Coordinates of C-alpha atoms in Angstrom, one line a residue:
M14 CA -5.2 7.3 -5.1
T15 CA -8.6 8.5 -5.5
D16 CA -12.2 8.1 -5.1
T17 CA -12.4 4.8 -7.0
G18 CA -14.5 1.9 -6.5
I19 CA -13.6 -1.7 -6.7
Q20 CA -13.8 -3.1 -10.4
A21 CA -16.0 -6.0 -11.2
P22 CA -14.0 -8.9 -11.5
K23 CA -13.7 -10.7 -14.9
G24 CA -12.2 -14.0 -13.1
A25 CA -10.4 -14.5 -9.7
L26 CA -7.9 -12.3 -9.6
L27 CA -8.6 -8.6 -8.4
D28 CA -8.7 -6.0 -10.8
G29 CA -6.8 -2.9 -10.4
P30 CA -8.6 0.6 -9.4
G31 CA -10.5 2.5 -12.1
A32 CA -8.9 5.7 -13.5
A33 CA -9.6 8.9 -11.3
K34 CA -12.9 10.4 -12.3
K35 CA -13.0 14.4 -13.1
A36 CA -15.4 16.4 -10.5
E37 CA -18.9 16.2 -11.7
A38 CA -21.2 19.3 -11.7
P39 CA -23.4 17.8 -8.9
M40 CA -20.5 17.3 -6.6
I41 CA -19.2 20.9 -7.2
V42 CA -22.6 22.1 -6.7
Q43 CA -23.0 20.0 -3.2
V44 CA -19.6 21.3 -2.2
A45 CA -20.7 24.8 -2.3
Q46 CA -23.8 24.1 -0.9
Q47 CA -22.4 22.2 2.1
F48 CA -19.4 24.1 2.6
G49 CA -20.1 27.7 1.1
V50 CA -17.4 27.3 -1.5
S51 CA -18.7 28.7 -4.7
P52 CA -17.7 26.6 -8.0
L53 CA -15.4 29.4 -9.0
R54 CA -13.5 29.2 -5.9
Q55 CA -13.5 25.6 -6.3
M56 CA -11.6 25.8 -9.6
R57 CA -9.4 28.6 -8.6
D58 CA -8.0 26.5 -5.4
I59 CA -7.5 23.5 -7.8
F60 CA -5.6 25.7 -10.1
S61 CA -3.4 27.0 -7.4
M62 CA -3.0 23.5 -5.7
R63 CA -1.5 22.5 -9.0
R64 CA 1.6 24.5 -9.0
G65 CA 4.6 24.2 -7.5
V66 CA 5.4 21.3 -4.8
Q67 CA 1.8 20.2 -4.5
K68 CA 1.1 19.1 -8.0
L69 CA -2.6 18.1 -6.7
S70 CA -5.1 17.3 -9.3
G71 CA -9.1 17.8 -9.3
P72 CA -9.9 14.4 -8.2
E73 CA -7.3 14.6 -5.3
Y74 CA -8.5 17.8 -4.2
Y75 CA -12.1 16.5 -3.9
A76 CA -10.5 13.1 -2.5
L77 CA -8.8 14.9 0.4
R78 CA -11.5 17.3 0.9
L79 CA -9.5 20.2 0.4
F80 CA -12.8 22.2 -0.2
D81 CA -13.4 21.7 3.6
T82 CA -13.2 25.3 5.6
A83 CA -12.3 23.7 8.8
I84 CA -9.1 22.9 7.2
A85 CA -6.8 26.1 7.4
P86 CA -5.5 27.7 4.2
T87 CA -1.8 26.9 5.6
A88 CA -2.8 23.4 6.4
K89 CA -4.3 23.0 2.8
R90 CA -0.8 24.1 1.6
A91 CA 0.7 20.8 3.3
F92 CA -1.0 18.6 1.0
L93 CA 0.7 16.7 -2.0
G94 CA -1.1 15.1 -5.2
Q95 CA 0.5 12.2 -6.6
A96 CA 2.6 13.5 -8.7
G97 CA 4.2 15.8 -6.0
I98 CA 4.2 12.4 -3.6
N99 CA 6.3 11.0 -6.5
A100 CA 8.6 14.1 -6.9
I101 CA 9.4 14.0 -3.4
N102 CA 9.9 10.2 -3.2
T103 CA 12.4 10.3 -6.3
A104 CA 14.0 13.4 -4.3
M105 CA 15.0 10.9 -1.5
N106 CA 15.5 7.6 -3.3
P107 CA 17.3 9.4 -6.5
P108 CA 18.1 6.8 -9.1
V109 CA 22.0 7.4 -9.0
A110 CA 22.0 7.0 -5.6
V111 CA 19.7 4.1 -5.0
P112 CA 20.6 1.6 -7.9
T113 CA 18.9 -1.2 -5.7
R114 CA 15.0 -0.1 -6.5
A115 CA 14.6 -2.9 -9.2
F116 CA 15.7 -5.4 -6.8
V117 CA 13.6 -4.1 -4.1
G118 CA 10.6 -3.6 -6.1
N119 CA 10.7 -7.9 -7.1
K120 CA 8.7 -9.4 -4.5
L121 CA 10.3 -12.7 -5.1
L122 CA 14.0 -11.6 -4.8
Y123 CA 13.3 -9.1 -2.1
T124 CA 11.5 -12.0 0.0
Q125 CA 14.0 -14.3 -0.5
L126 CA 16.6 -12.4 0.5
L127 CA 14.7 -11.3 4.0
T128 CA 14.5 -15.1 4.4
Q129 CA 17.9 -15.8 4.3
L130 CA 18.6 -12.8 6.8
G131 CA 16.2 -14.0 9.2
I132 CA 14.0 -11.0 8.6
A133 CA 10.5 -12.4 9.3
T134 CA 8.5 -12.4 5.8
S135 CA 6.0 -14.6 4.0
T136 CA 7.1 -17.9 2.1
T137 CA 6.7 -18.8 -1.6
Q138 CA 5.3 -21.8 -2.4
A139 CA 5.9 -21.6 -6.2
L140 CA 6.3 -19.2 -9.1
V141 CA 4.2 -19.2 -12.3
S142 CA 6.8 -18.0 -14.9
K143 CA 6.9 -19.2 -18.6
F144 CA 10.7 -18.0 -18.7
R145 CA 12.1 -17.6 -15.3
D146 CA 13.9 -19.8 -12.9
A147 CA 14.5 -19.6 -9.2
G148 CA 16.8 -22.1 -7.9
Q149 CA 14.7 -24.8 -6.0
L150 CA 12.1 -23.3 -6.1
P151 CA 8.9 -24.8 -8.2
I152 CA 8.5 -23.3 -11.2
L153 CA 4.7 -23.5 -13.3
R154 CA 5.4 -23.2 -16.7
T155 CA 1.8 -23.9 -18.2
A156 CA -1.7 -23.6 -17.1
D157 CA -1.5 -27.5 -16.5
D158 CA 1.4 -27.1 -14.0
I159 CA -0.9 -24.4 -12.3
A160 CA -3.8 -26.8 -11.9
R161 CA -1.6 -29.3 -10.9
F162 CA -0.2 -27.7 -8.3
L163 CA -3.3 -26.4 -7.0
R164 CA -5.1 -29.6 -6.7
Q165 CA -2.1 -31.8 -5.3
D166 CA 0.9 -29.5 -3.9
A167 CA -0.9 -26.5 -2.9
I168 CA -0.6 -25.9 1.3
Y169 CA -3.9 -24.0 1.7
P170 CA -4.6 -21.2 2.6
L171 CA -3.0 -19.7 -0.5
F172 CA -2.2 -16.3 -1.1
G173 CA -1.4 -15.1 -5.3
K174 CA 0.0 -11.9 -6.6
P175 CA 2.4 -10.7 -9.3
H176 CA 6.1 -10.8 -8.7
H177 CA 6.1 -7.2 -9.6
G178 CA 2.8 -4.4 -9.0
S179 CA 1.3 -2.6 -6.6
L180 CA -2.5 -1.6 -5.7
S181 CA -3.1 -5.3 -5.2
E182 CA -3.9 -5.7 -8.7
G183 CA -4.2 -9.5 -9.6
S184 CA -4.3 -10.6 -6.1
V185 CA -6.4 -13.4 -4.6
R186 CA -6.7 -15.5 -1.1
I187 CA -7.5 -19.0 -1.8
D188 CA -8.9 -21.2 1.4
G189 CA -8.9 -24.4 -0.5
C190 CA -9.3 -26.8 -3.0
E191 CA -11.9 -29.4 -3.4
G192 CA -11.4 -31.5 -6.5
D193 CA -12.2 -28.9 -9.4
T194 CA -13.2 -26.4 -7.6
L195 CA -11.4 -23.5 -5.6
R196 CA -12.6 -21.9 -2.4
L197 CA -11.8 -18.0 -2.7
A198 CA -11.6 -15.9 0.5
N199 CA -14.7 -13.7 -1.1
G200 CA -16.9 -16.5 -0.8
R201 CA -16.8 -16.7 -4.3
T202 CA -15.8 -20.0 -6.3
Q203 CA -13.6 -20.8 -9.0
D204 CA -12.6 -23.6 -11.5
V205 CA -9.8 -24.6 -11.1
A206 CA -8.6 -25.1 -15.0
A207 CA -10.4 -21.5 -15.6
F208 CA -8.2 -19.8 -13.0
A209 CA -5.2 -21.7 -14.0
A210 CA -5.6 -20.0 -17.7
E211 CA -6.6 -16.7 -16.2
V212 CA -3.1 -16.9 -14.1
M213 CA -1.2 -17.6 -17.1
D214 CA -2.7 -15.5 -19.5
R215 CA -2.5 -12.0 -17.5
Y216 CA 0.8 -13.0 -15.7
P217 CA 3.1 -15.3 -17.7
G218 CA 6.6 -13.3 -17.0
G219 CA 5.6 -14.0 -12.7
F220 CA 3.1 -14.7 -10.1
L221 CA 3.9 -15.7 -6.6
M222 CA 2.0 -18.8 -4.9
Q223 CA 2.4 -18.0 -1.2
T224 CA 1.5 -19.3 2.3
A225 CA -1.5 -17.1 3.2
L226 CA -1.0 -15.5 6.6
D227 CA -3.8 -15.0 9.0
P228 CA -3.9 -11.4 11.4
H229 CA -3.6 -11.2 15.0
P230 CA -6.8 -12.5 17.0
D231 CA -6.9 -8.9 18.2
M232 CA -6.8 -7.2 14.7
A233 CA -8.8 -10.1 13.5
A234 CA -11.5 -9.4 16.1
I235 CA -11.7 -5.8 14.9
A236 CA -11.3 -5.9 11.0
G237 CA -12.1 -9.9 10.3
P238 CA -10.1 -12.7 8.9
S239 CA -8.3 -10.9 5.9
I240 CA -4.7 -9.7 6.7
G241 CA -4.9 -5.6 7.2
C242 CA -1.4 -4.5 6.6
V243 CA 0.5 -1.8 8.8
R244 CA 2.2 0.3 6.4
I245 CA 5.4 1.7 8.1
V246 CA 7.3 4.5 6.4
T247 CA 11.1 4.7 7.4
V248 CA 13.7 7.4 6.7
N249 CA 17.4 7.5 6.8
D250 CA 19.1 10.6 7.1
G251 CA 22.5 9.3 7.3
T252 CA 22.1 8.6 10.9
G253 CA 20.3 5.1 10.3
P254 CA 16.7 4.3 9.5
S255 CA 13.8 5.5 11.7
P256 CA 10.0 5.3 11.3
A257 CA 8.3 8.6 10.3
Y258 CA 4.4 7.3 10.6
A259 CA 2.4 4.6 10.5
V260 CA -0.9 3.7 8.9
W261 CA -3.4 0.6 9.6
K262 CA -5.3 -0.6 6.1
L263 CA -8.2 -2.3 7.3
P264 CA -9.9 -4.6 4.5
A265 CA -13.5 -4.4 3.6
P266 CA -15.5 -6.9 4.3
A267 CA -15.5 -9.2 1.8
A268 CA -11.8 -8.2 0.3
M269 CA -9.2 -10.5 -0.2
S270 CA -6.6 -7.7 0.2
D271 CA -6.3 -4.6 2.3
N272 CA -5.9 -1.7 -0.7
F273 CA -7.7 1.3 0.1
W274 CA -9.4 1.6 -3.3
Q275 CA -11.9 -1.2 -2.6
D276 CA -15.2 -0.5 -1.3
G277 CA -15.6 -0.7 2.6
S278 CA -11.9 -0.2 3.5
L279 CA -10.5 1.7 6.3
L280 CA -7.5 3.3 7.0
A281 CA -6.4 4.4 10.6
H282 CA -3.8 6.7 11.8
V283 CA -1.2 5.2 14.2
D284 CA 0.5 6.7 16.7
L285 CA 4.0 5.9 16.2
H286 CA 5.3 5.6 20.0
S287 CA 2.3 3.6 21.6
G288 CA 1.0 1.9 18.6
E289 CA -2.7 3.6 19.6
V290 CA -5.3 4.0 16.9
L291 CA -5.6 7.8 16.6
T292 CA -8.1 8.2 14.2
C293 CA -10.2 5.7 11.5
V294 CA -11.6 7.0 8.0
R295 CA -13.5 5.2 5.5
G296 CA -14.1 6.5 1.9
T297 CA -13.4 9.9 0.8
G298 CA -14.3 13.0 -0.3
L299 CA -17.8 13.9 0.3
K300 CA -18.3 10.1 1.5
A301 CA -15.8 10.3 3.7
E302 CA -16.5 8.9 7.2
R303 CA -14.5 9.6 10.2
L304 CA -15.2 6.2 12.5
A305 CA -14.3 5.2 16.2
D306 CA -15.8 1.7 15.9
H307 CA -15.9 -0.9 12.9
P308 CA -18.8 -0.6 10.8
V309 CA -19.2 -4.4 10.7
S310 CA -17.8 -5.9 13.7
G311 CA -18.9 -2.9 15.9
A312 CA -15.3 -3.2 17.9
P313 CA -13.8 -0.1 18.8
I314 CA -10.8 0.8 16.6
V315 CA -9.7 4.4 18.0
G316 CA -7.9 3.6 20.9
V317 CA -6.9 0.3 20.6
S318 CA -2.9 -0.5 20.5
L319 CA -1.5 -2.6 18.2
P320 CA 0.0 -5.9 19.1
F321 CA 3.4 -6.3 18.8
W322 CA 4.1 -2.8 18.1
A323 CA 7.9 -2.3 19.0
E324 CA 8.7 -5.5 17.3
T325 CA 6.8 -4.1 14.3
L326 CA 8.7 -1.2 14.2
K327 CA 12.3 -2.9 14.7
I328 CA 11.3 -5.0 11.9
A329 CA 10.7 -2.2 9.7
Q330 CA 14.1 -0.3 10.8
D331 CA 16.0 -3.8 10.4
A332 CA 14.8 -4.3 7.1
H333 CA 15.9 -0.5 5.5
A334 CA 18.7 -1.1 7.2
V335 CA 19.5 -3.9 4.8
F336 CA 19.6 -1.3 2.0
P337 CA 20.7 1.7 3.7
E338 CA 21.1 3.8 0.5
F339 CA 17.4 4.3 0.6
G340 CA 16.4 7.7 2.0
I341 CA 12.9 6.4 2.3
C342 CA 10.9 3.2 2.2
G343 CA 7.1 2.2 3.0
F344 CA 6.9 -1.3 4.3
D345 CA 3.6 -3.5 4.3
I346 CA 4.0 -5.5 7.3
A347 CA 1.5 -8.2 8.4
V348 CA 0.9 -8.7 12.1
T349 CA 0.2 -12.2 13.2
A350 CA -0.2 -14.2 16.2
D351 CA 3.8 -15.1 15.7
G352 CA 4.6 -11.4 15.5
P353 CA 5.5 -9.1 12.5
K354 CA 6.2 -10.1 9.1
V355 CA 7.3 -7.9 6.0
L356 CA 5.5 -8.6 2.9
E357 CA 6.6 -5.7 0.6
C358 CA 8.8 -2.6 0.5
N359 CA 7.6 0.1 -1.6
D360 CA 10.4 2.4 -3.0
N361 CA 8.0 5.0 -3.8
P362 CA 5.5 4.8 -1.2
S363 CA 2.1 6.8 -1.8
H364 CA 1.5 8.9 1.1
M365 CA -2.3 9.5 0.4
L366 CA -2.8 7.0 2.9
Y367 CA -1.2 8.9 5.6
Q368 CA -3.0 12.2 4.1
M369 CA -6.2 10.7 4.4
A370 CA -6.1 8.7 7.4
A371 CA -4.5 11.5 9.2
N372 CA -6.3 14.3 7.6
T373 CA -3.0 16.2 7.4
G374 CA -0.6 17.1 4.6
L375 CA 2.6 15.3 4.2
M376 CA 4.4 18.7 4.5
D377 CA 2.8 19.6 7.6
D378 CA 5.6 20.7 10.5
G379 CA 5.6 17.6 11.8
L380 CA 6.8 15.6 9.0
A381 CA 8.6 18.0 6.6
P382 CA 11.9 18.2 8.7
F383 CA 12.4 14.4 8.0
W384 CA 11.8 14.9 4.2
D385 CA 14.1 17.5 4.0
K386 CA 17.2 16.0 6.1
V387 CA 16.9 12.8 3.7
I388 CA 16.8 14.9 0.4
A389 CA 19.9 17.1 1.7
R390 CA 22.0 13.7 2.8
Q391 CA 20.7 12.4 -1.0
K392 CA 21.8 15.5 -2.5
A393 CA 25.4 15.6 -0.9
Q394 CA 25.5 11.7 -2.0
V395 CA 24.6 12.3 -5.7
T396 CA 27.1 14.9 -6.0
R397 CA 29.9 12.7 -4.6
I398 CA 29.0 9.7 -6.9
Q399 CA 29.1 12.2 -9.5
K400 CA 32.8 13.6 -8.7
G401 CA 33.6 9.8 -8.3
T402 CA 34.2 9.9 -4.6
S403 CA 32.3 7.6 -2.5

């Protein structure tokens, strides 16, 4: 994840983040002026951090503020780029030992399983798909079917998203329908027929229509009416799932989802034991700001304890225990007035969120032992599988 802004929407559905931009000359000069790090030193640092386990790109070096001389050289070595993150996640979830990754990545099947097991999750009202079936769940095959559902059968507010995908791309929250006009959560309106055509054109293979959730009143008072999920990353070294870290994703004021690449979104590092917000950041790189209070509501963020904290940790561990073969899982959990609900499970969680929120590298002394134990367990499991033993 890098310093990218929200894409201008062409329709109702949210576009994904733009490609990461290479460092431009003004940024390099500004870093040199503000931090006393010469352009040559910046380039040397970037080339050095590209190697080994870090695998950091130039844009990631700047997004993570690794030019900052206040960060000790040894601490900088603990940060990973997305390529390094992918590598360590794969080591913890090797395909040969974790054959269920595709199932968990299917948002419809995964949430339906959680529902059957009594683990609180979102409710799917209908599935858009030209070719899939889903038992008793209503299937919307055409744009006309979508439009009819929106006018007649949908229970609002409604949240729509692709049944596969990440980074909130393709998501939308619809607060209501009046005649042929949809009211979106970002204040815009959209013609029903145009929206139906857009969904069918972009996601003919699968798009979920789910009942939208509202945040717990205590969290809404801080960050507004859109859900800002808590990301709980859990690990299993063979002794059972346990939480490794937690981040609260606070949505931008006009956003319909909580992804940090949208301008104005915030990230908060949360203490695992107490649920207290330790730090909060808005923006990345030279634009990063450490905040104590919300910039719009004015409500305190740092020092606040999130509601239902024990329950939030437990539901993440319970959900991980359904698939104990996973070495690592990243759960997006909506904390509502009724308690926490699991929205998604990520088998390749982007630890960039943690590194930005905590201003700490993933391989620091507090977390590296977690990863080492999990990787050791998975290496042993792969060896057993390859030898034909359980």
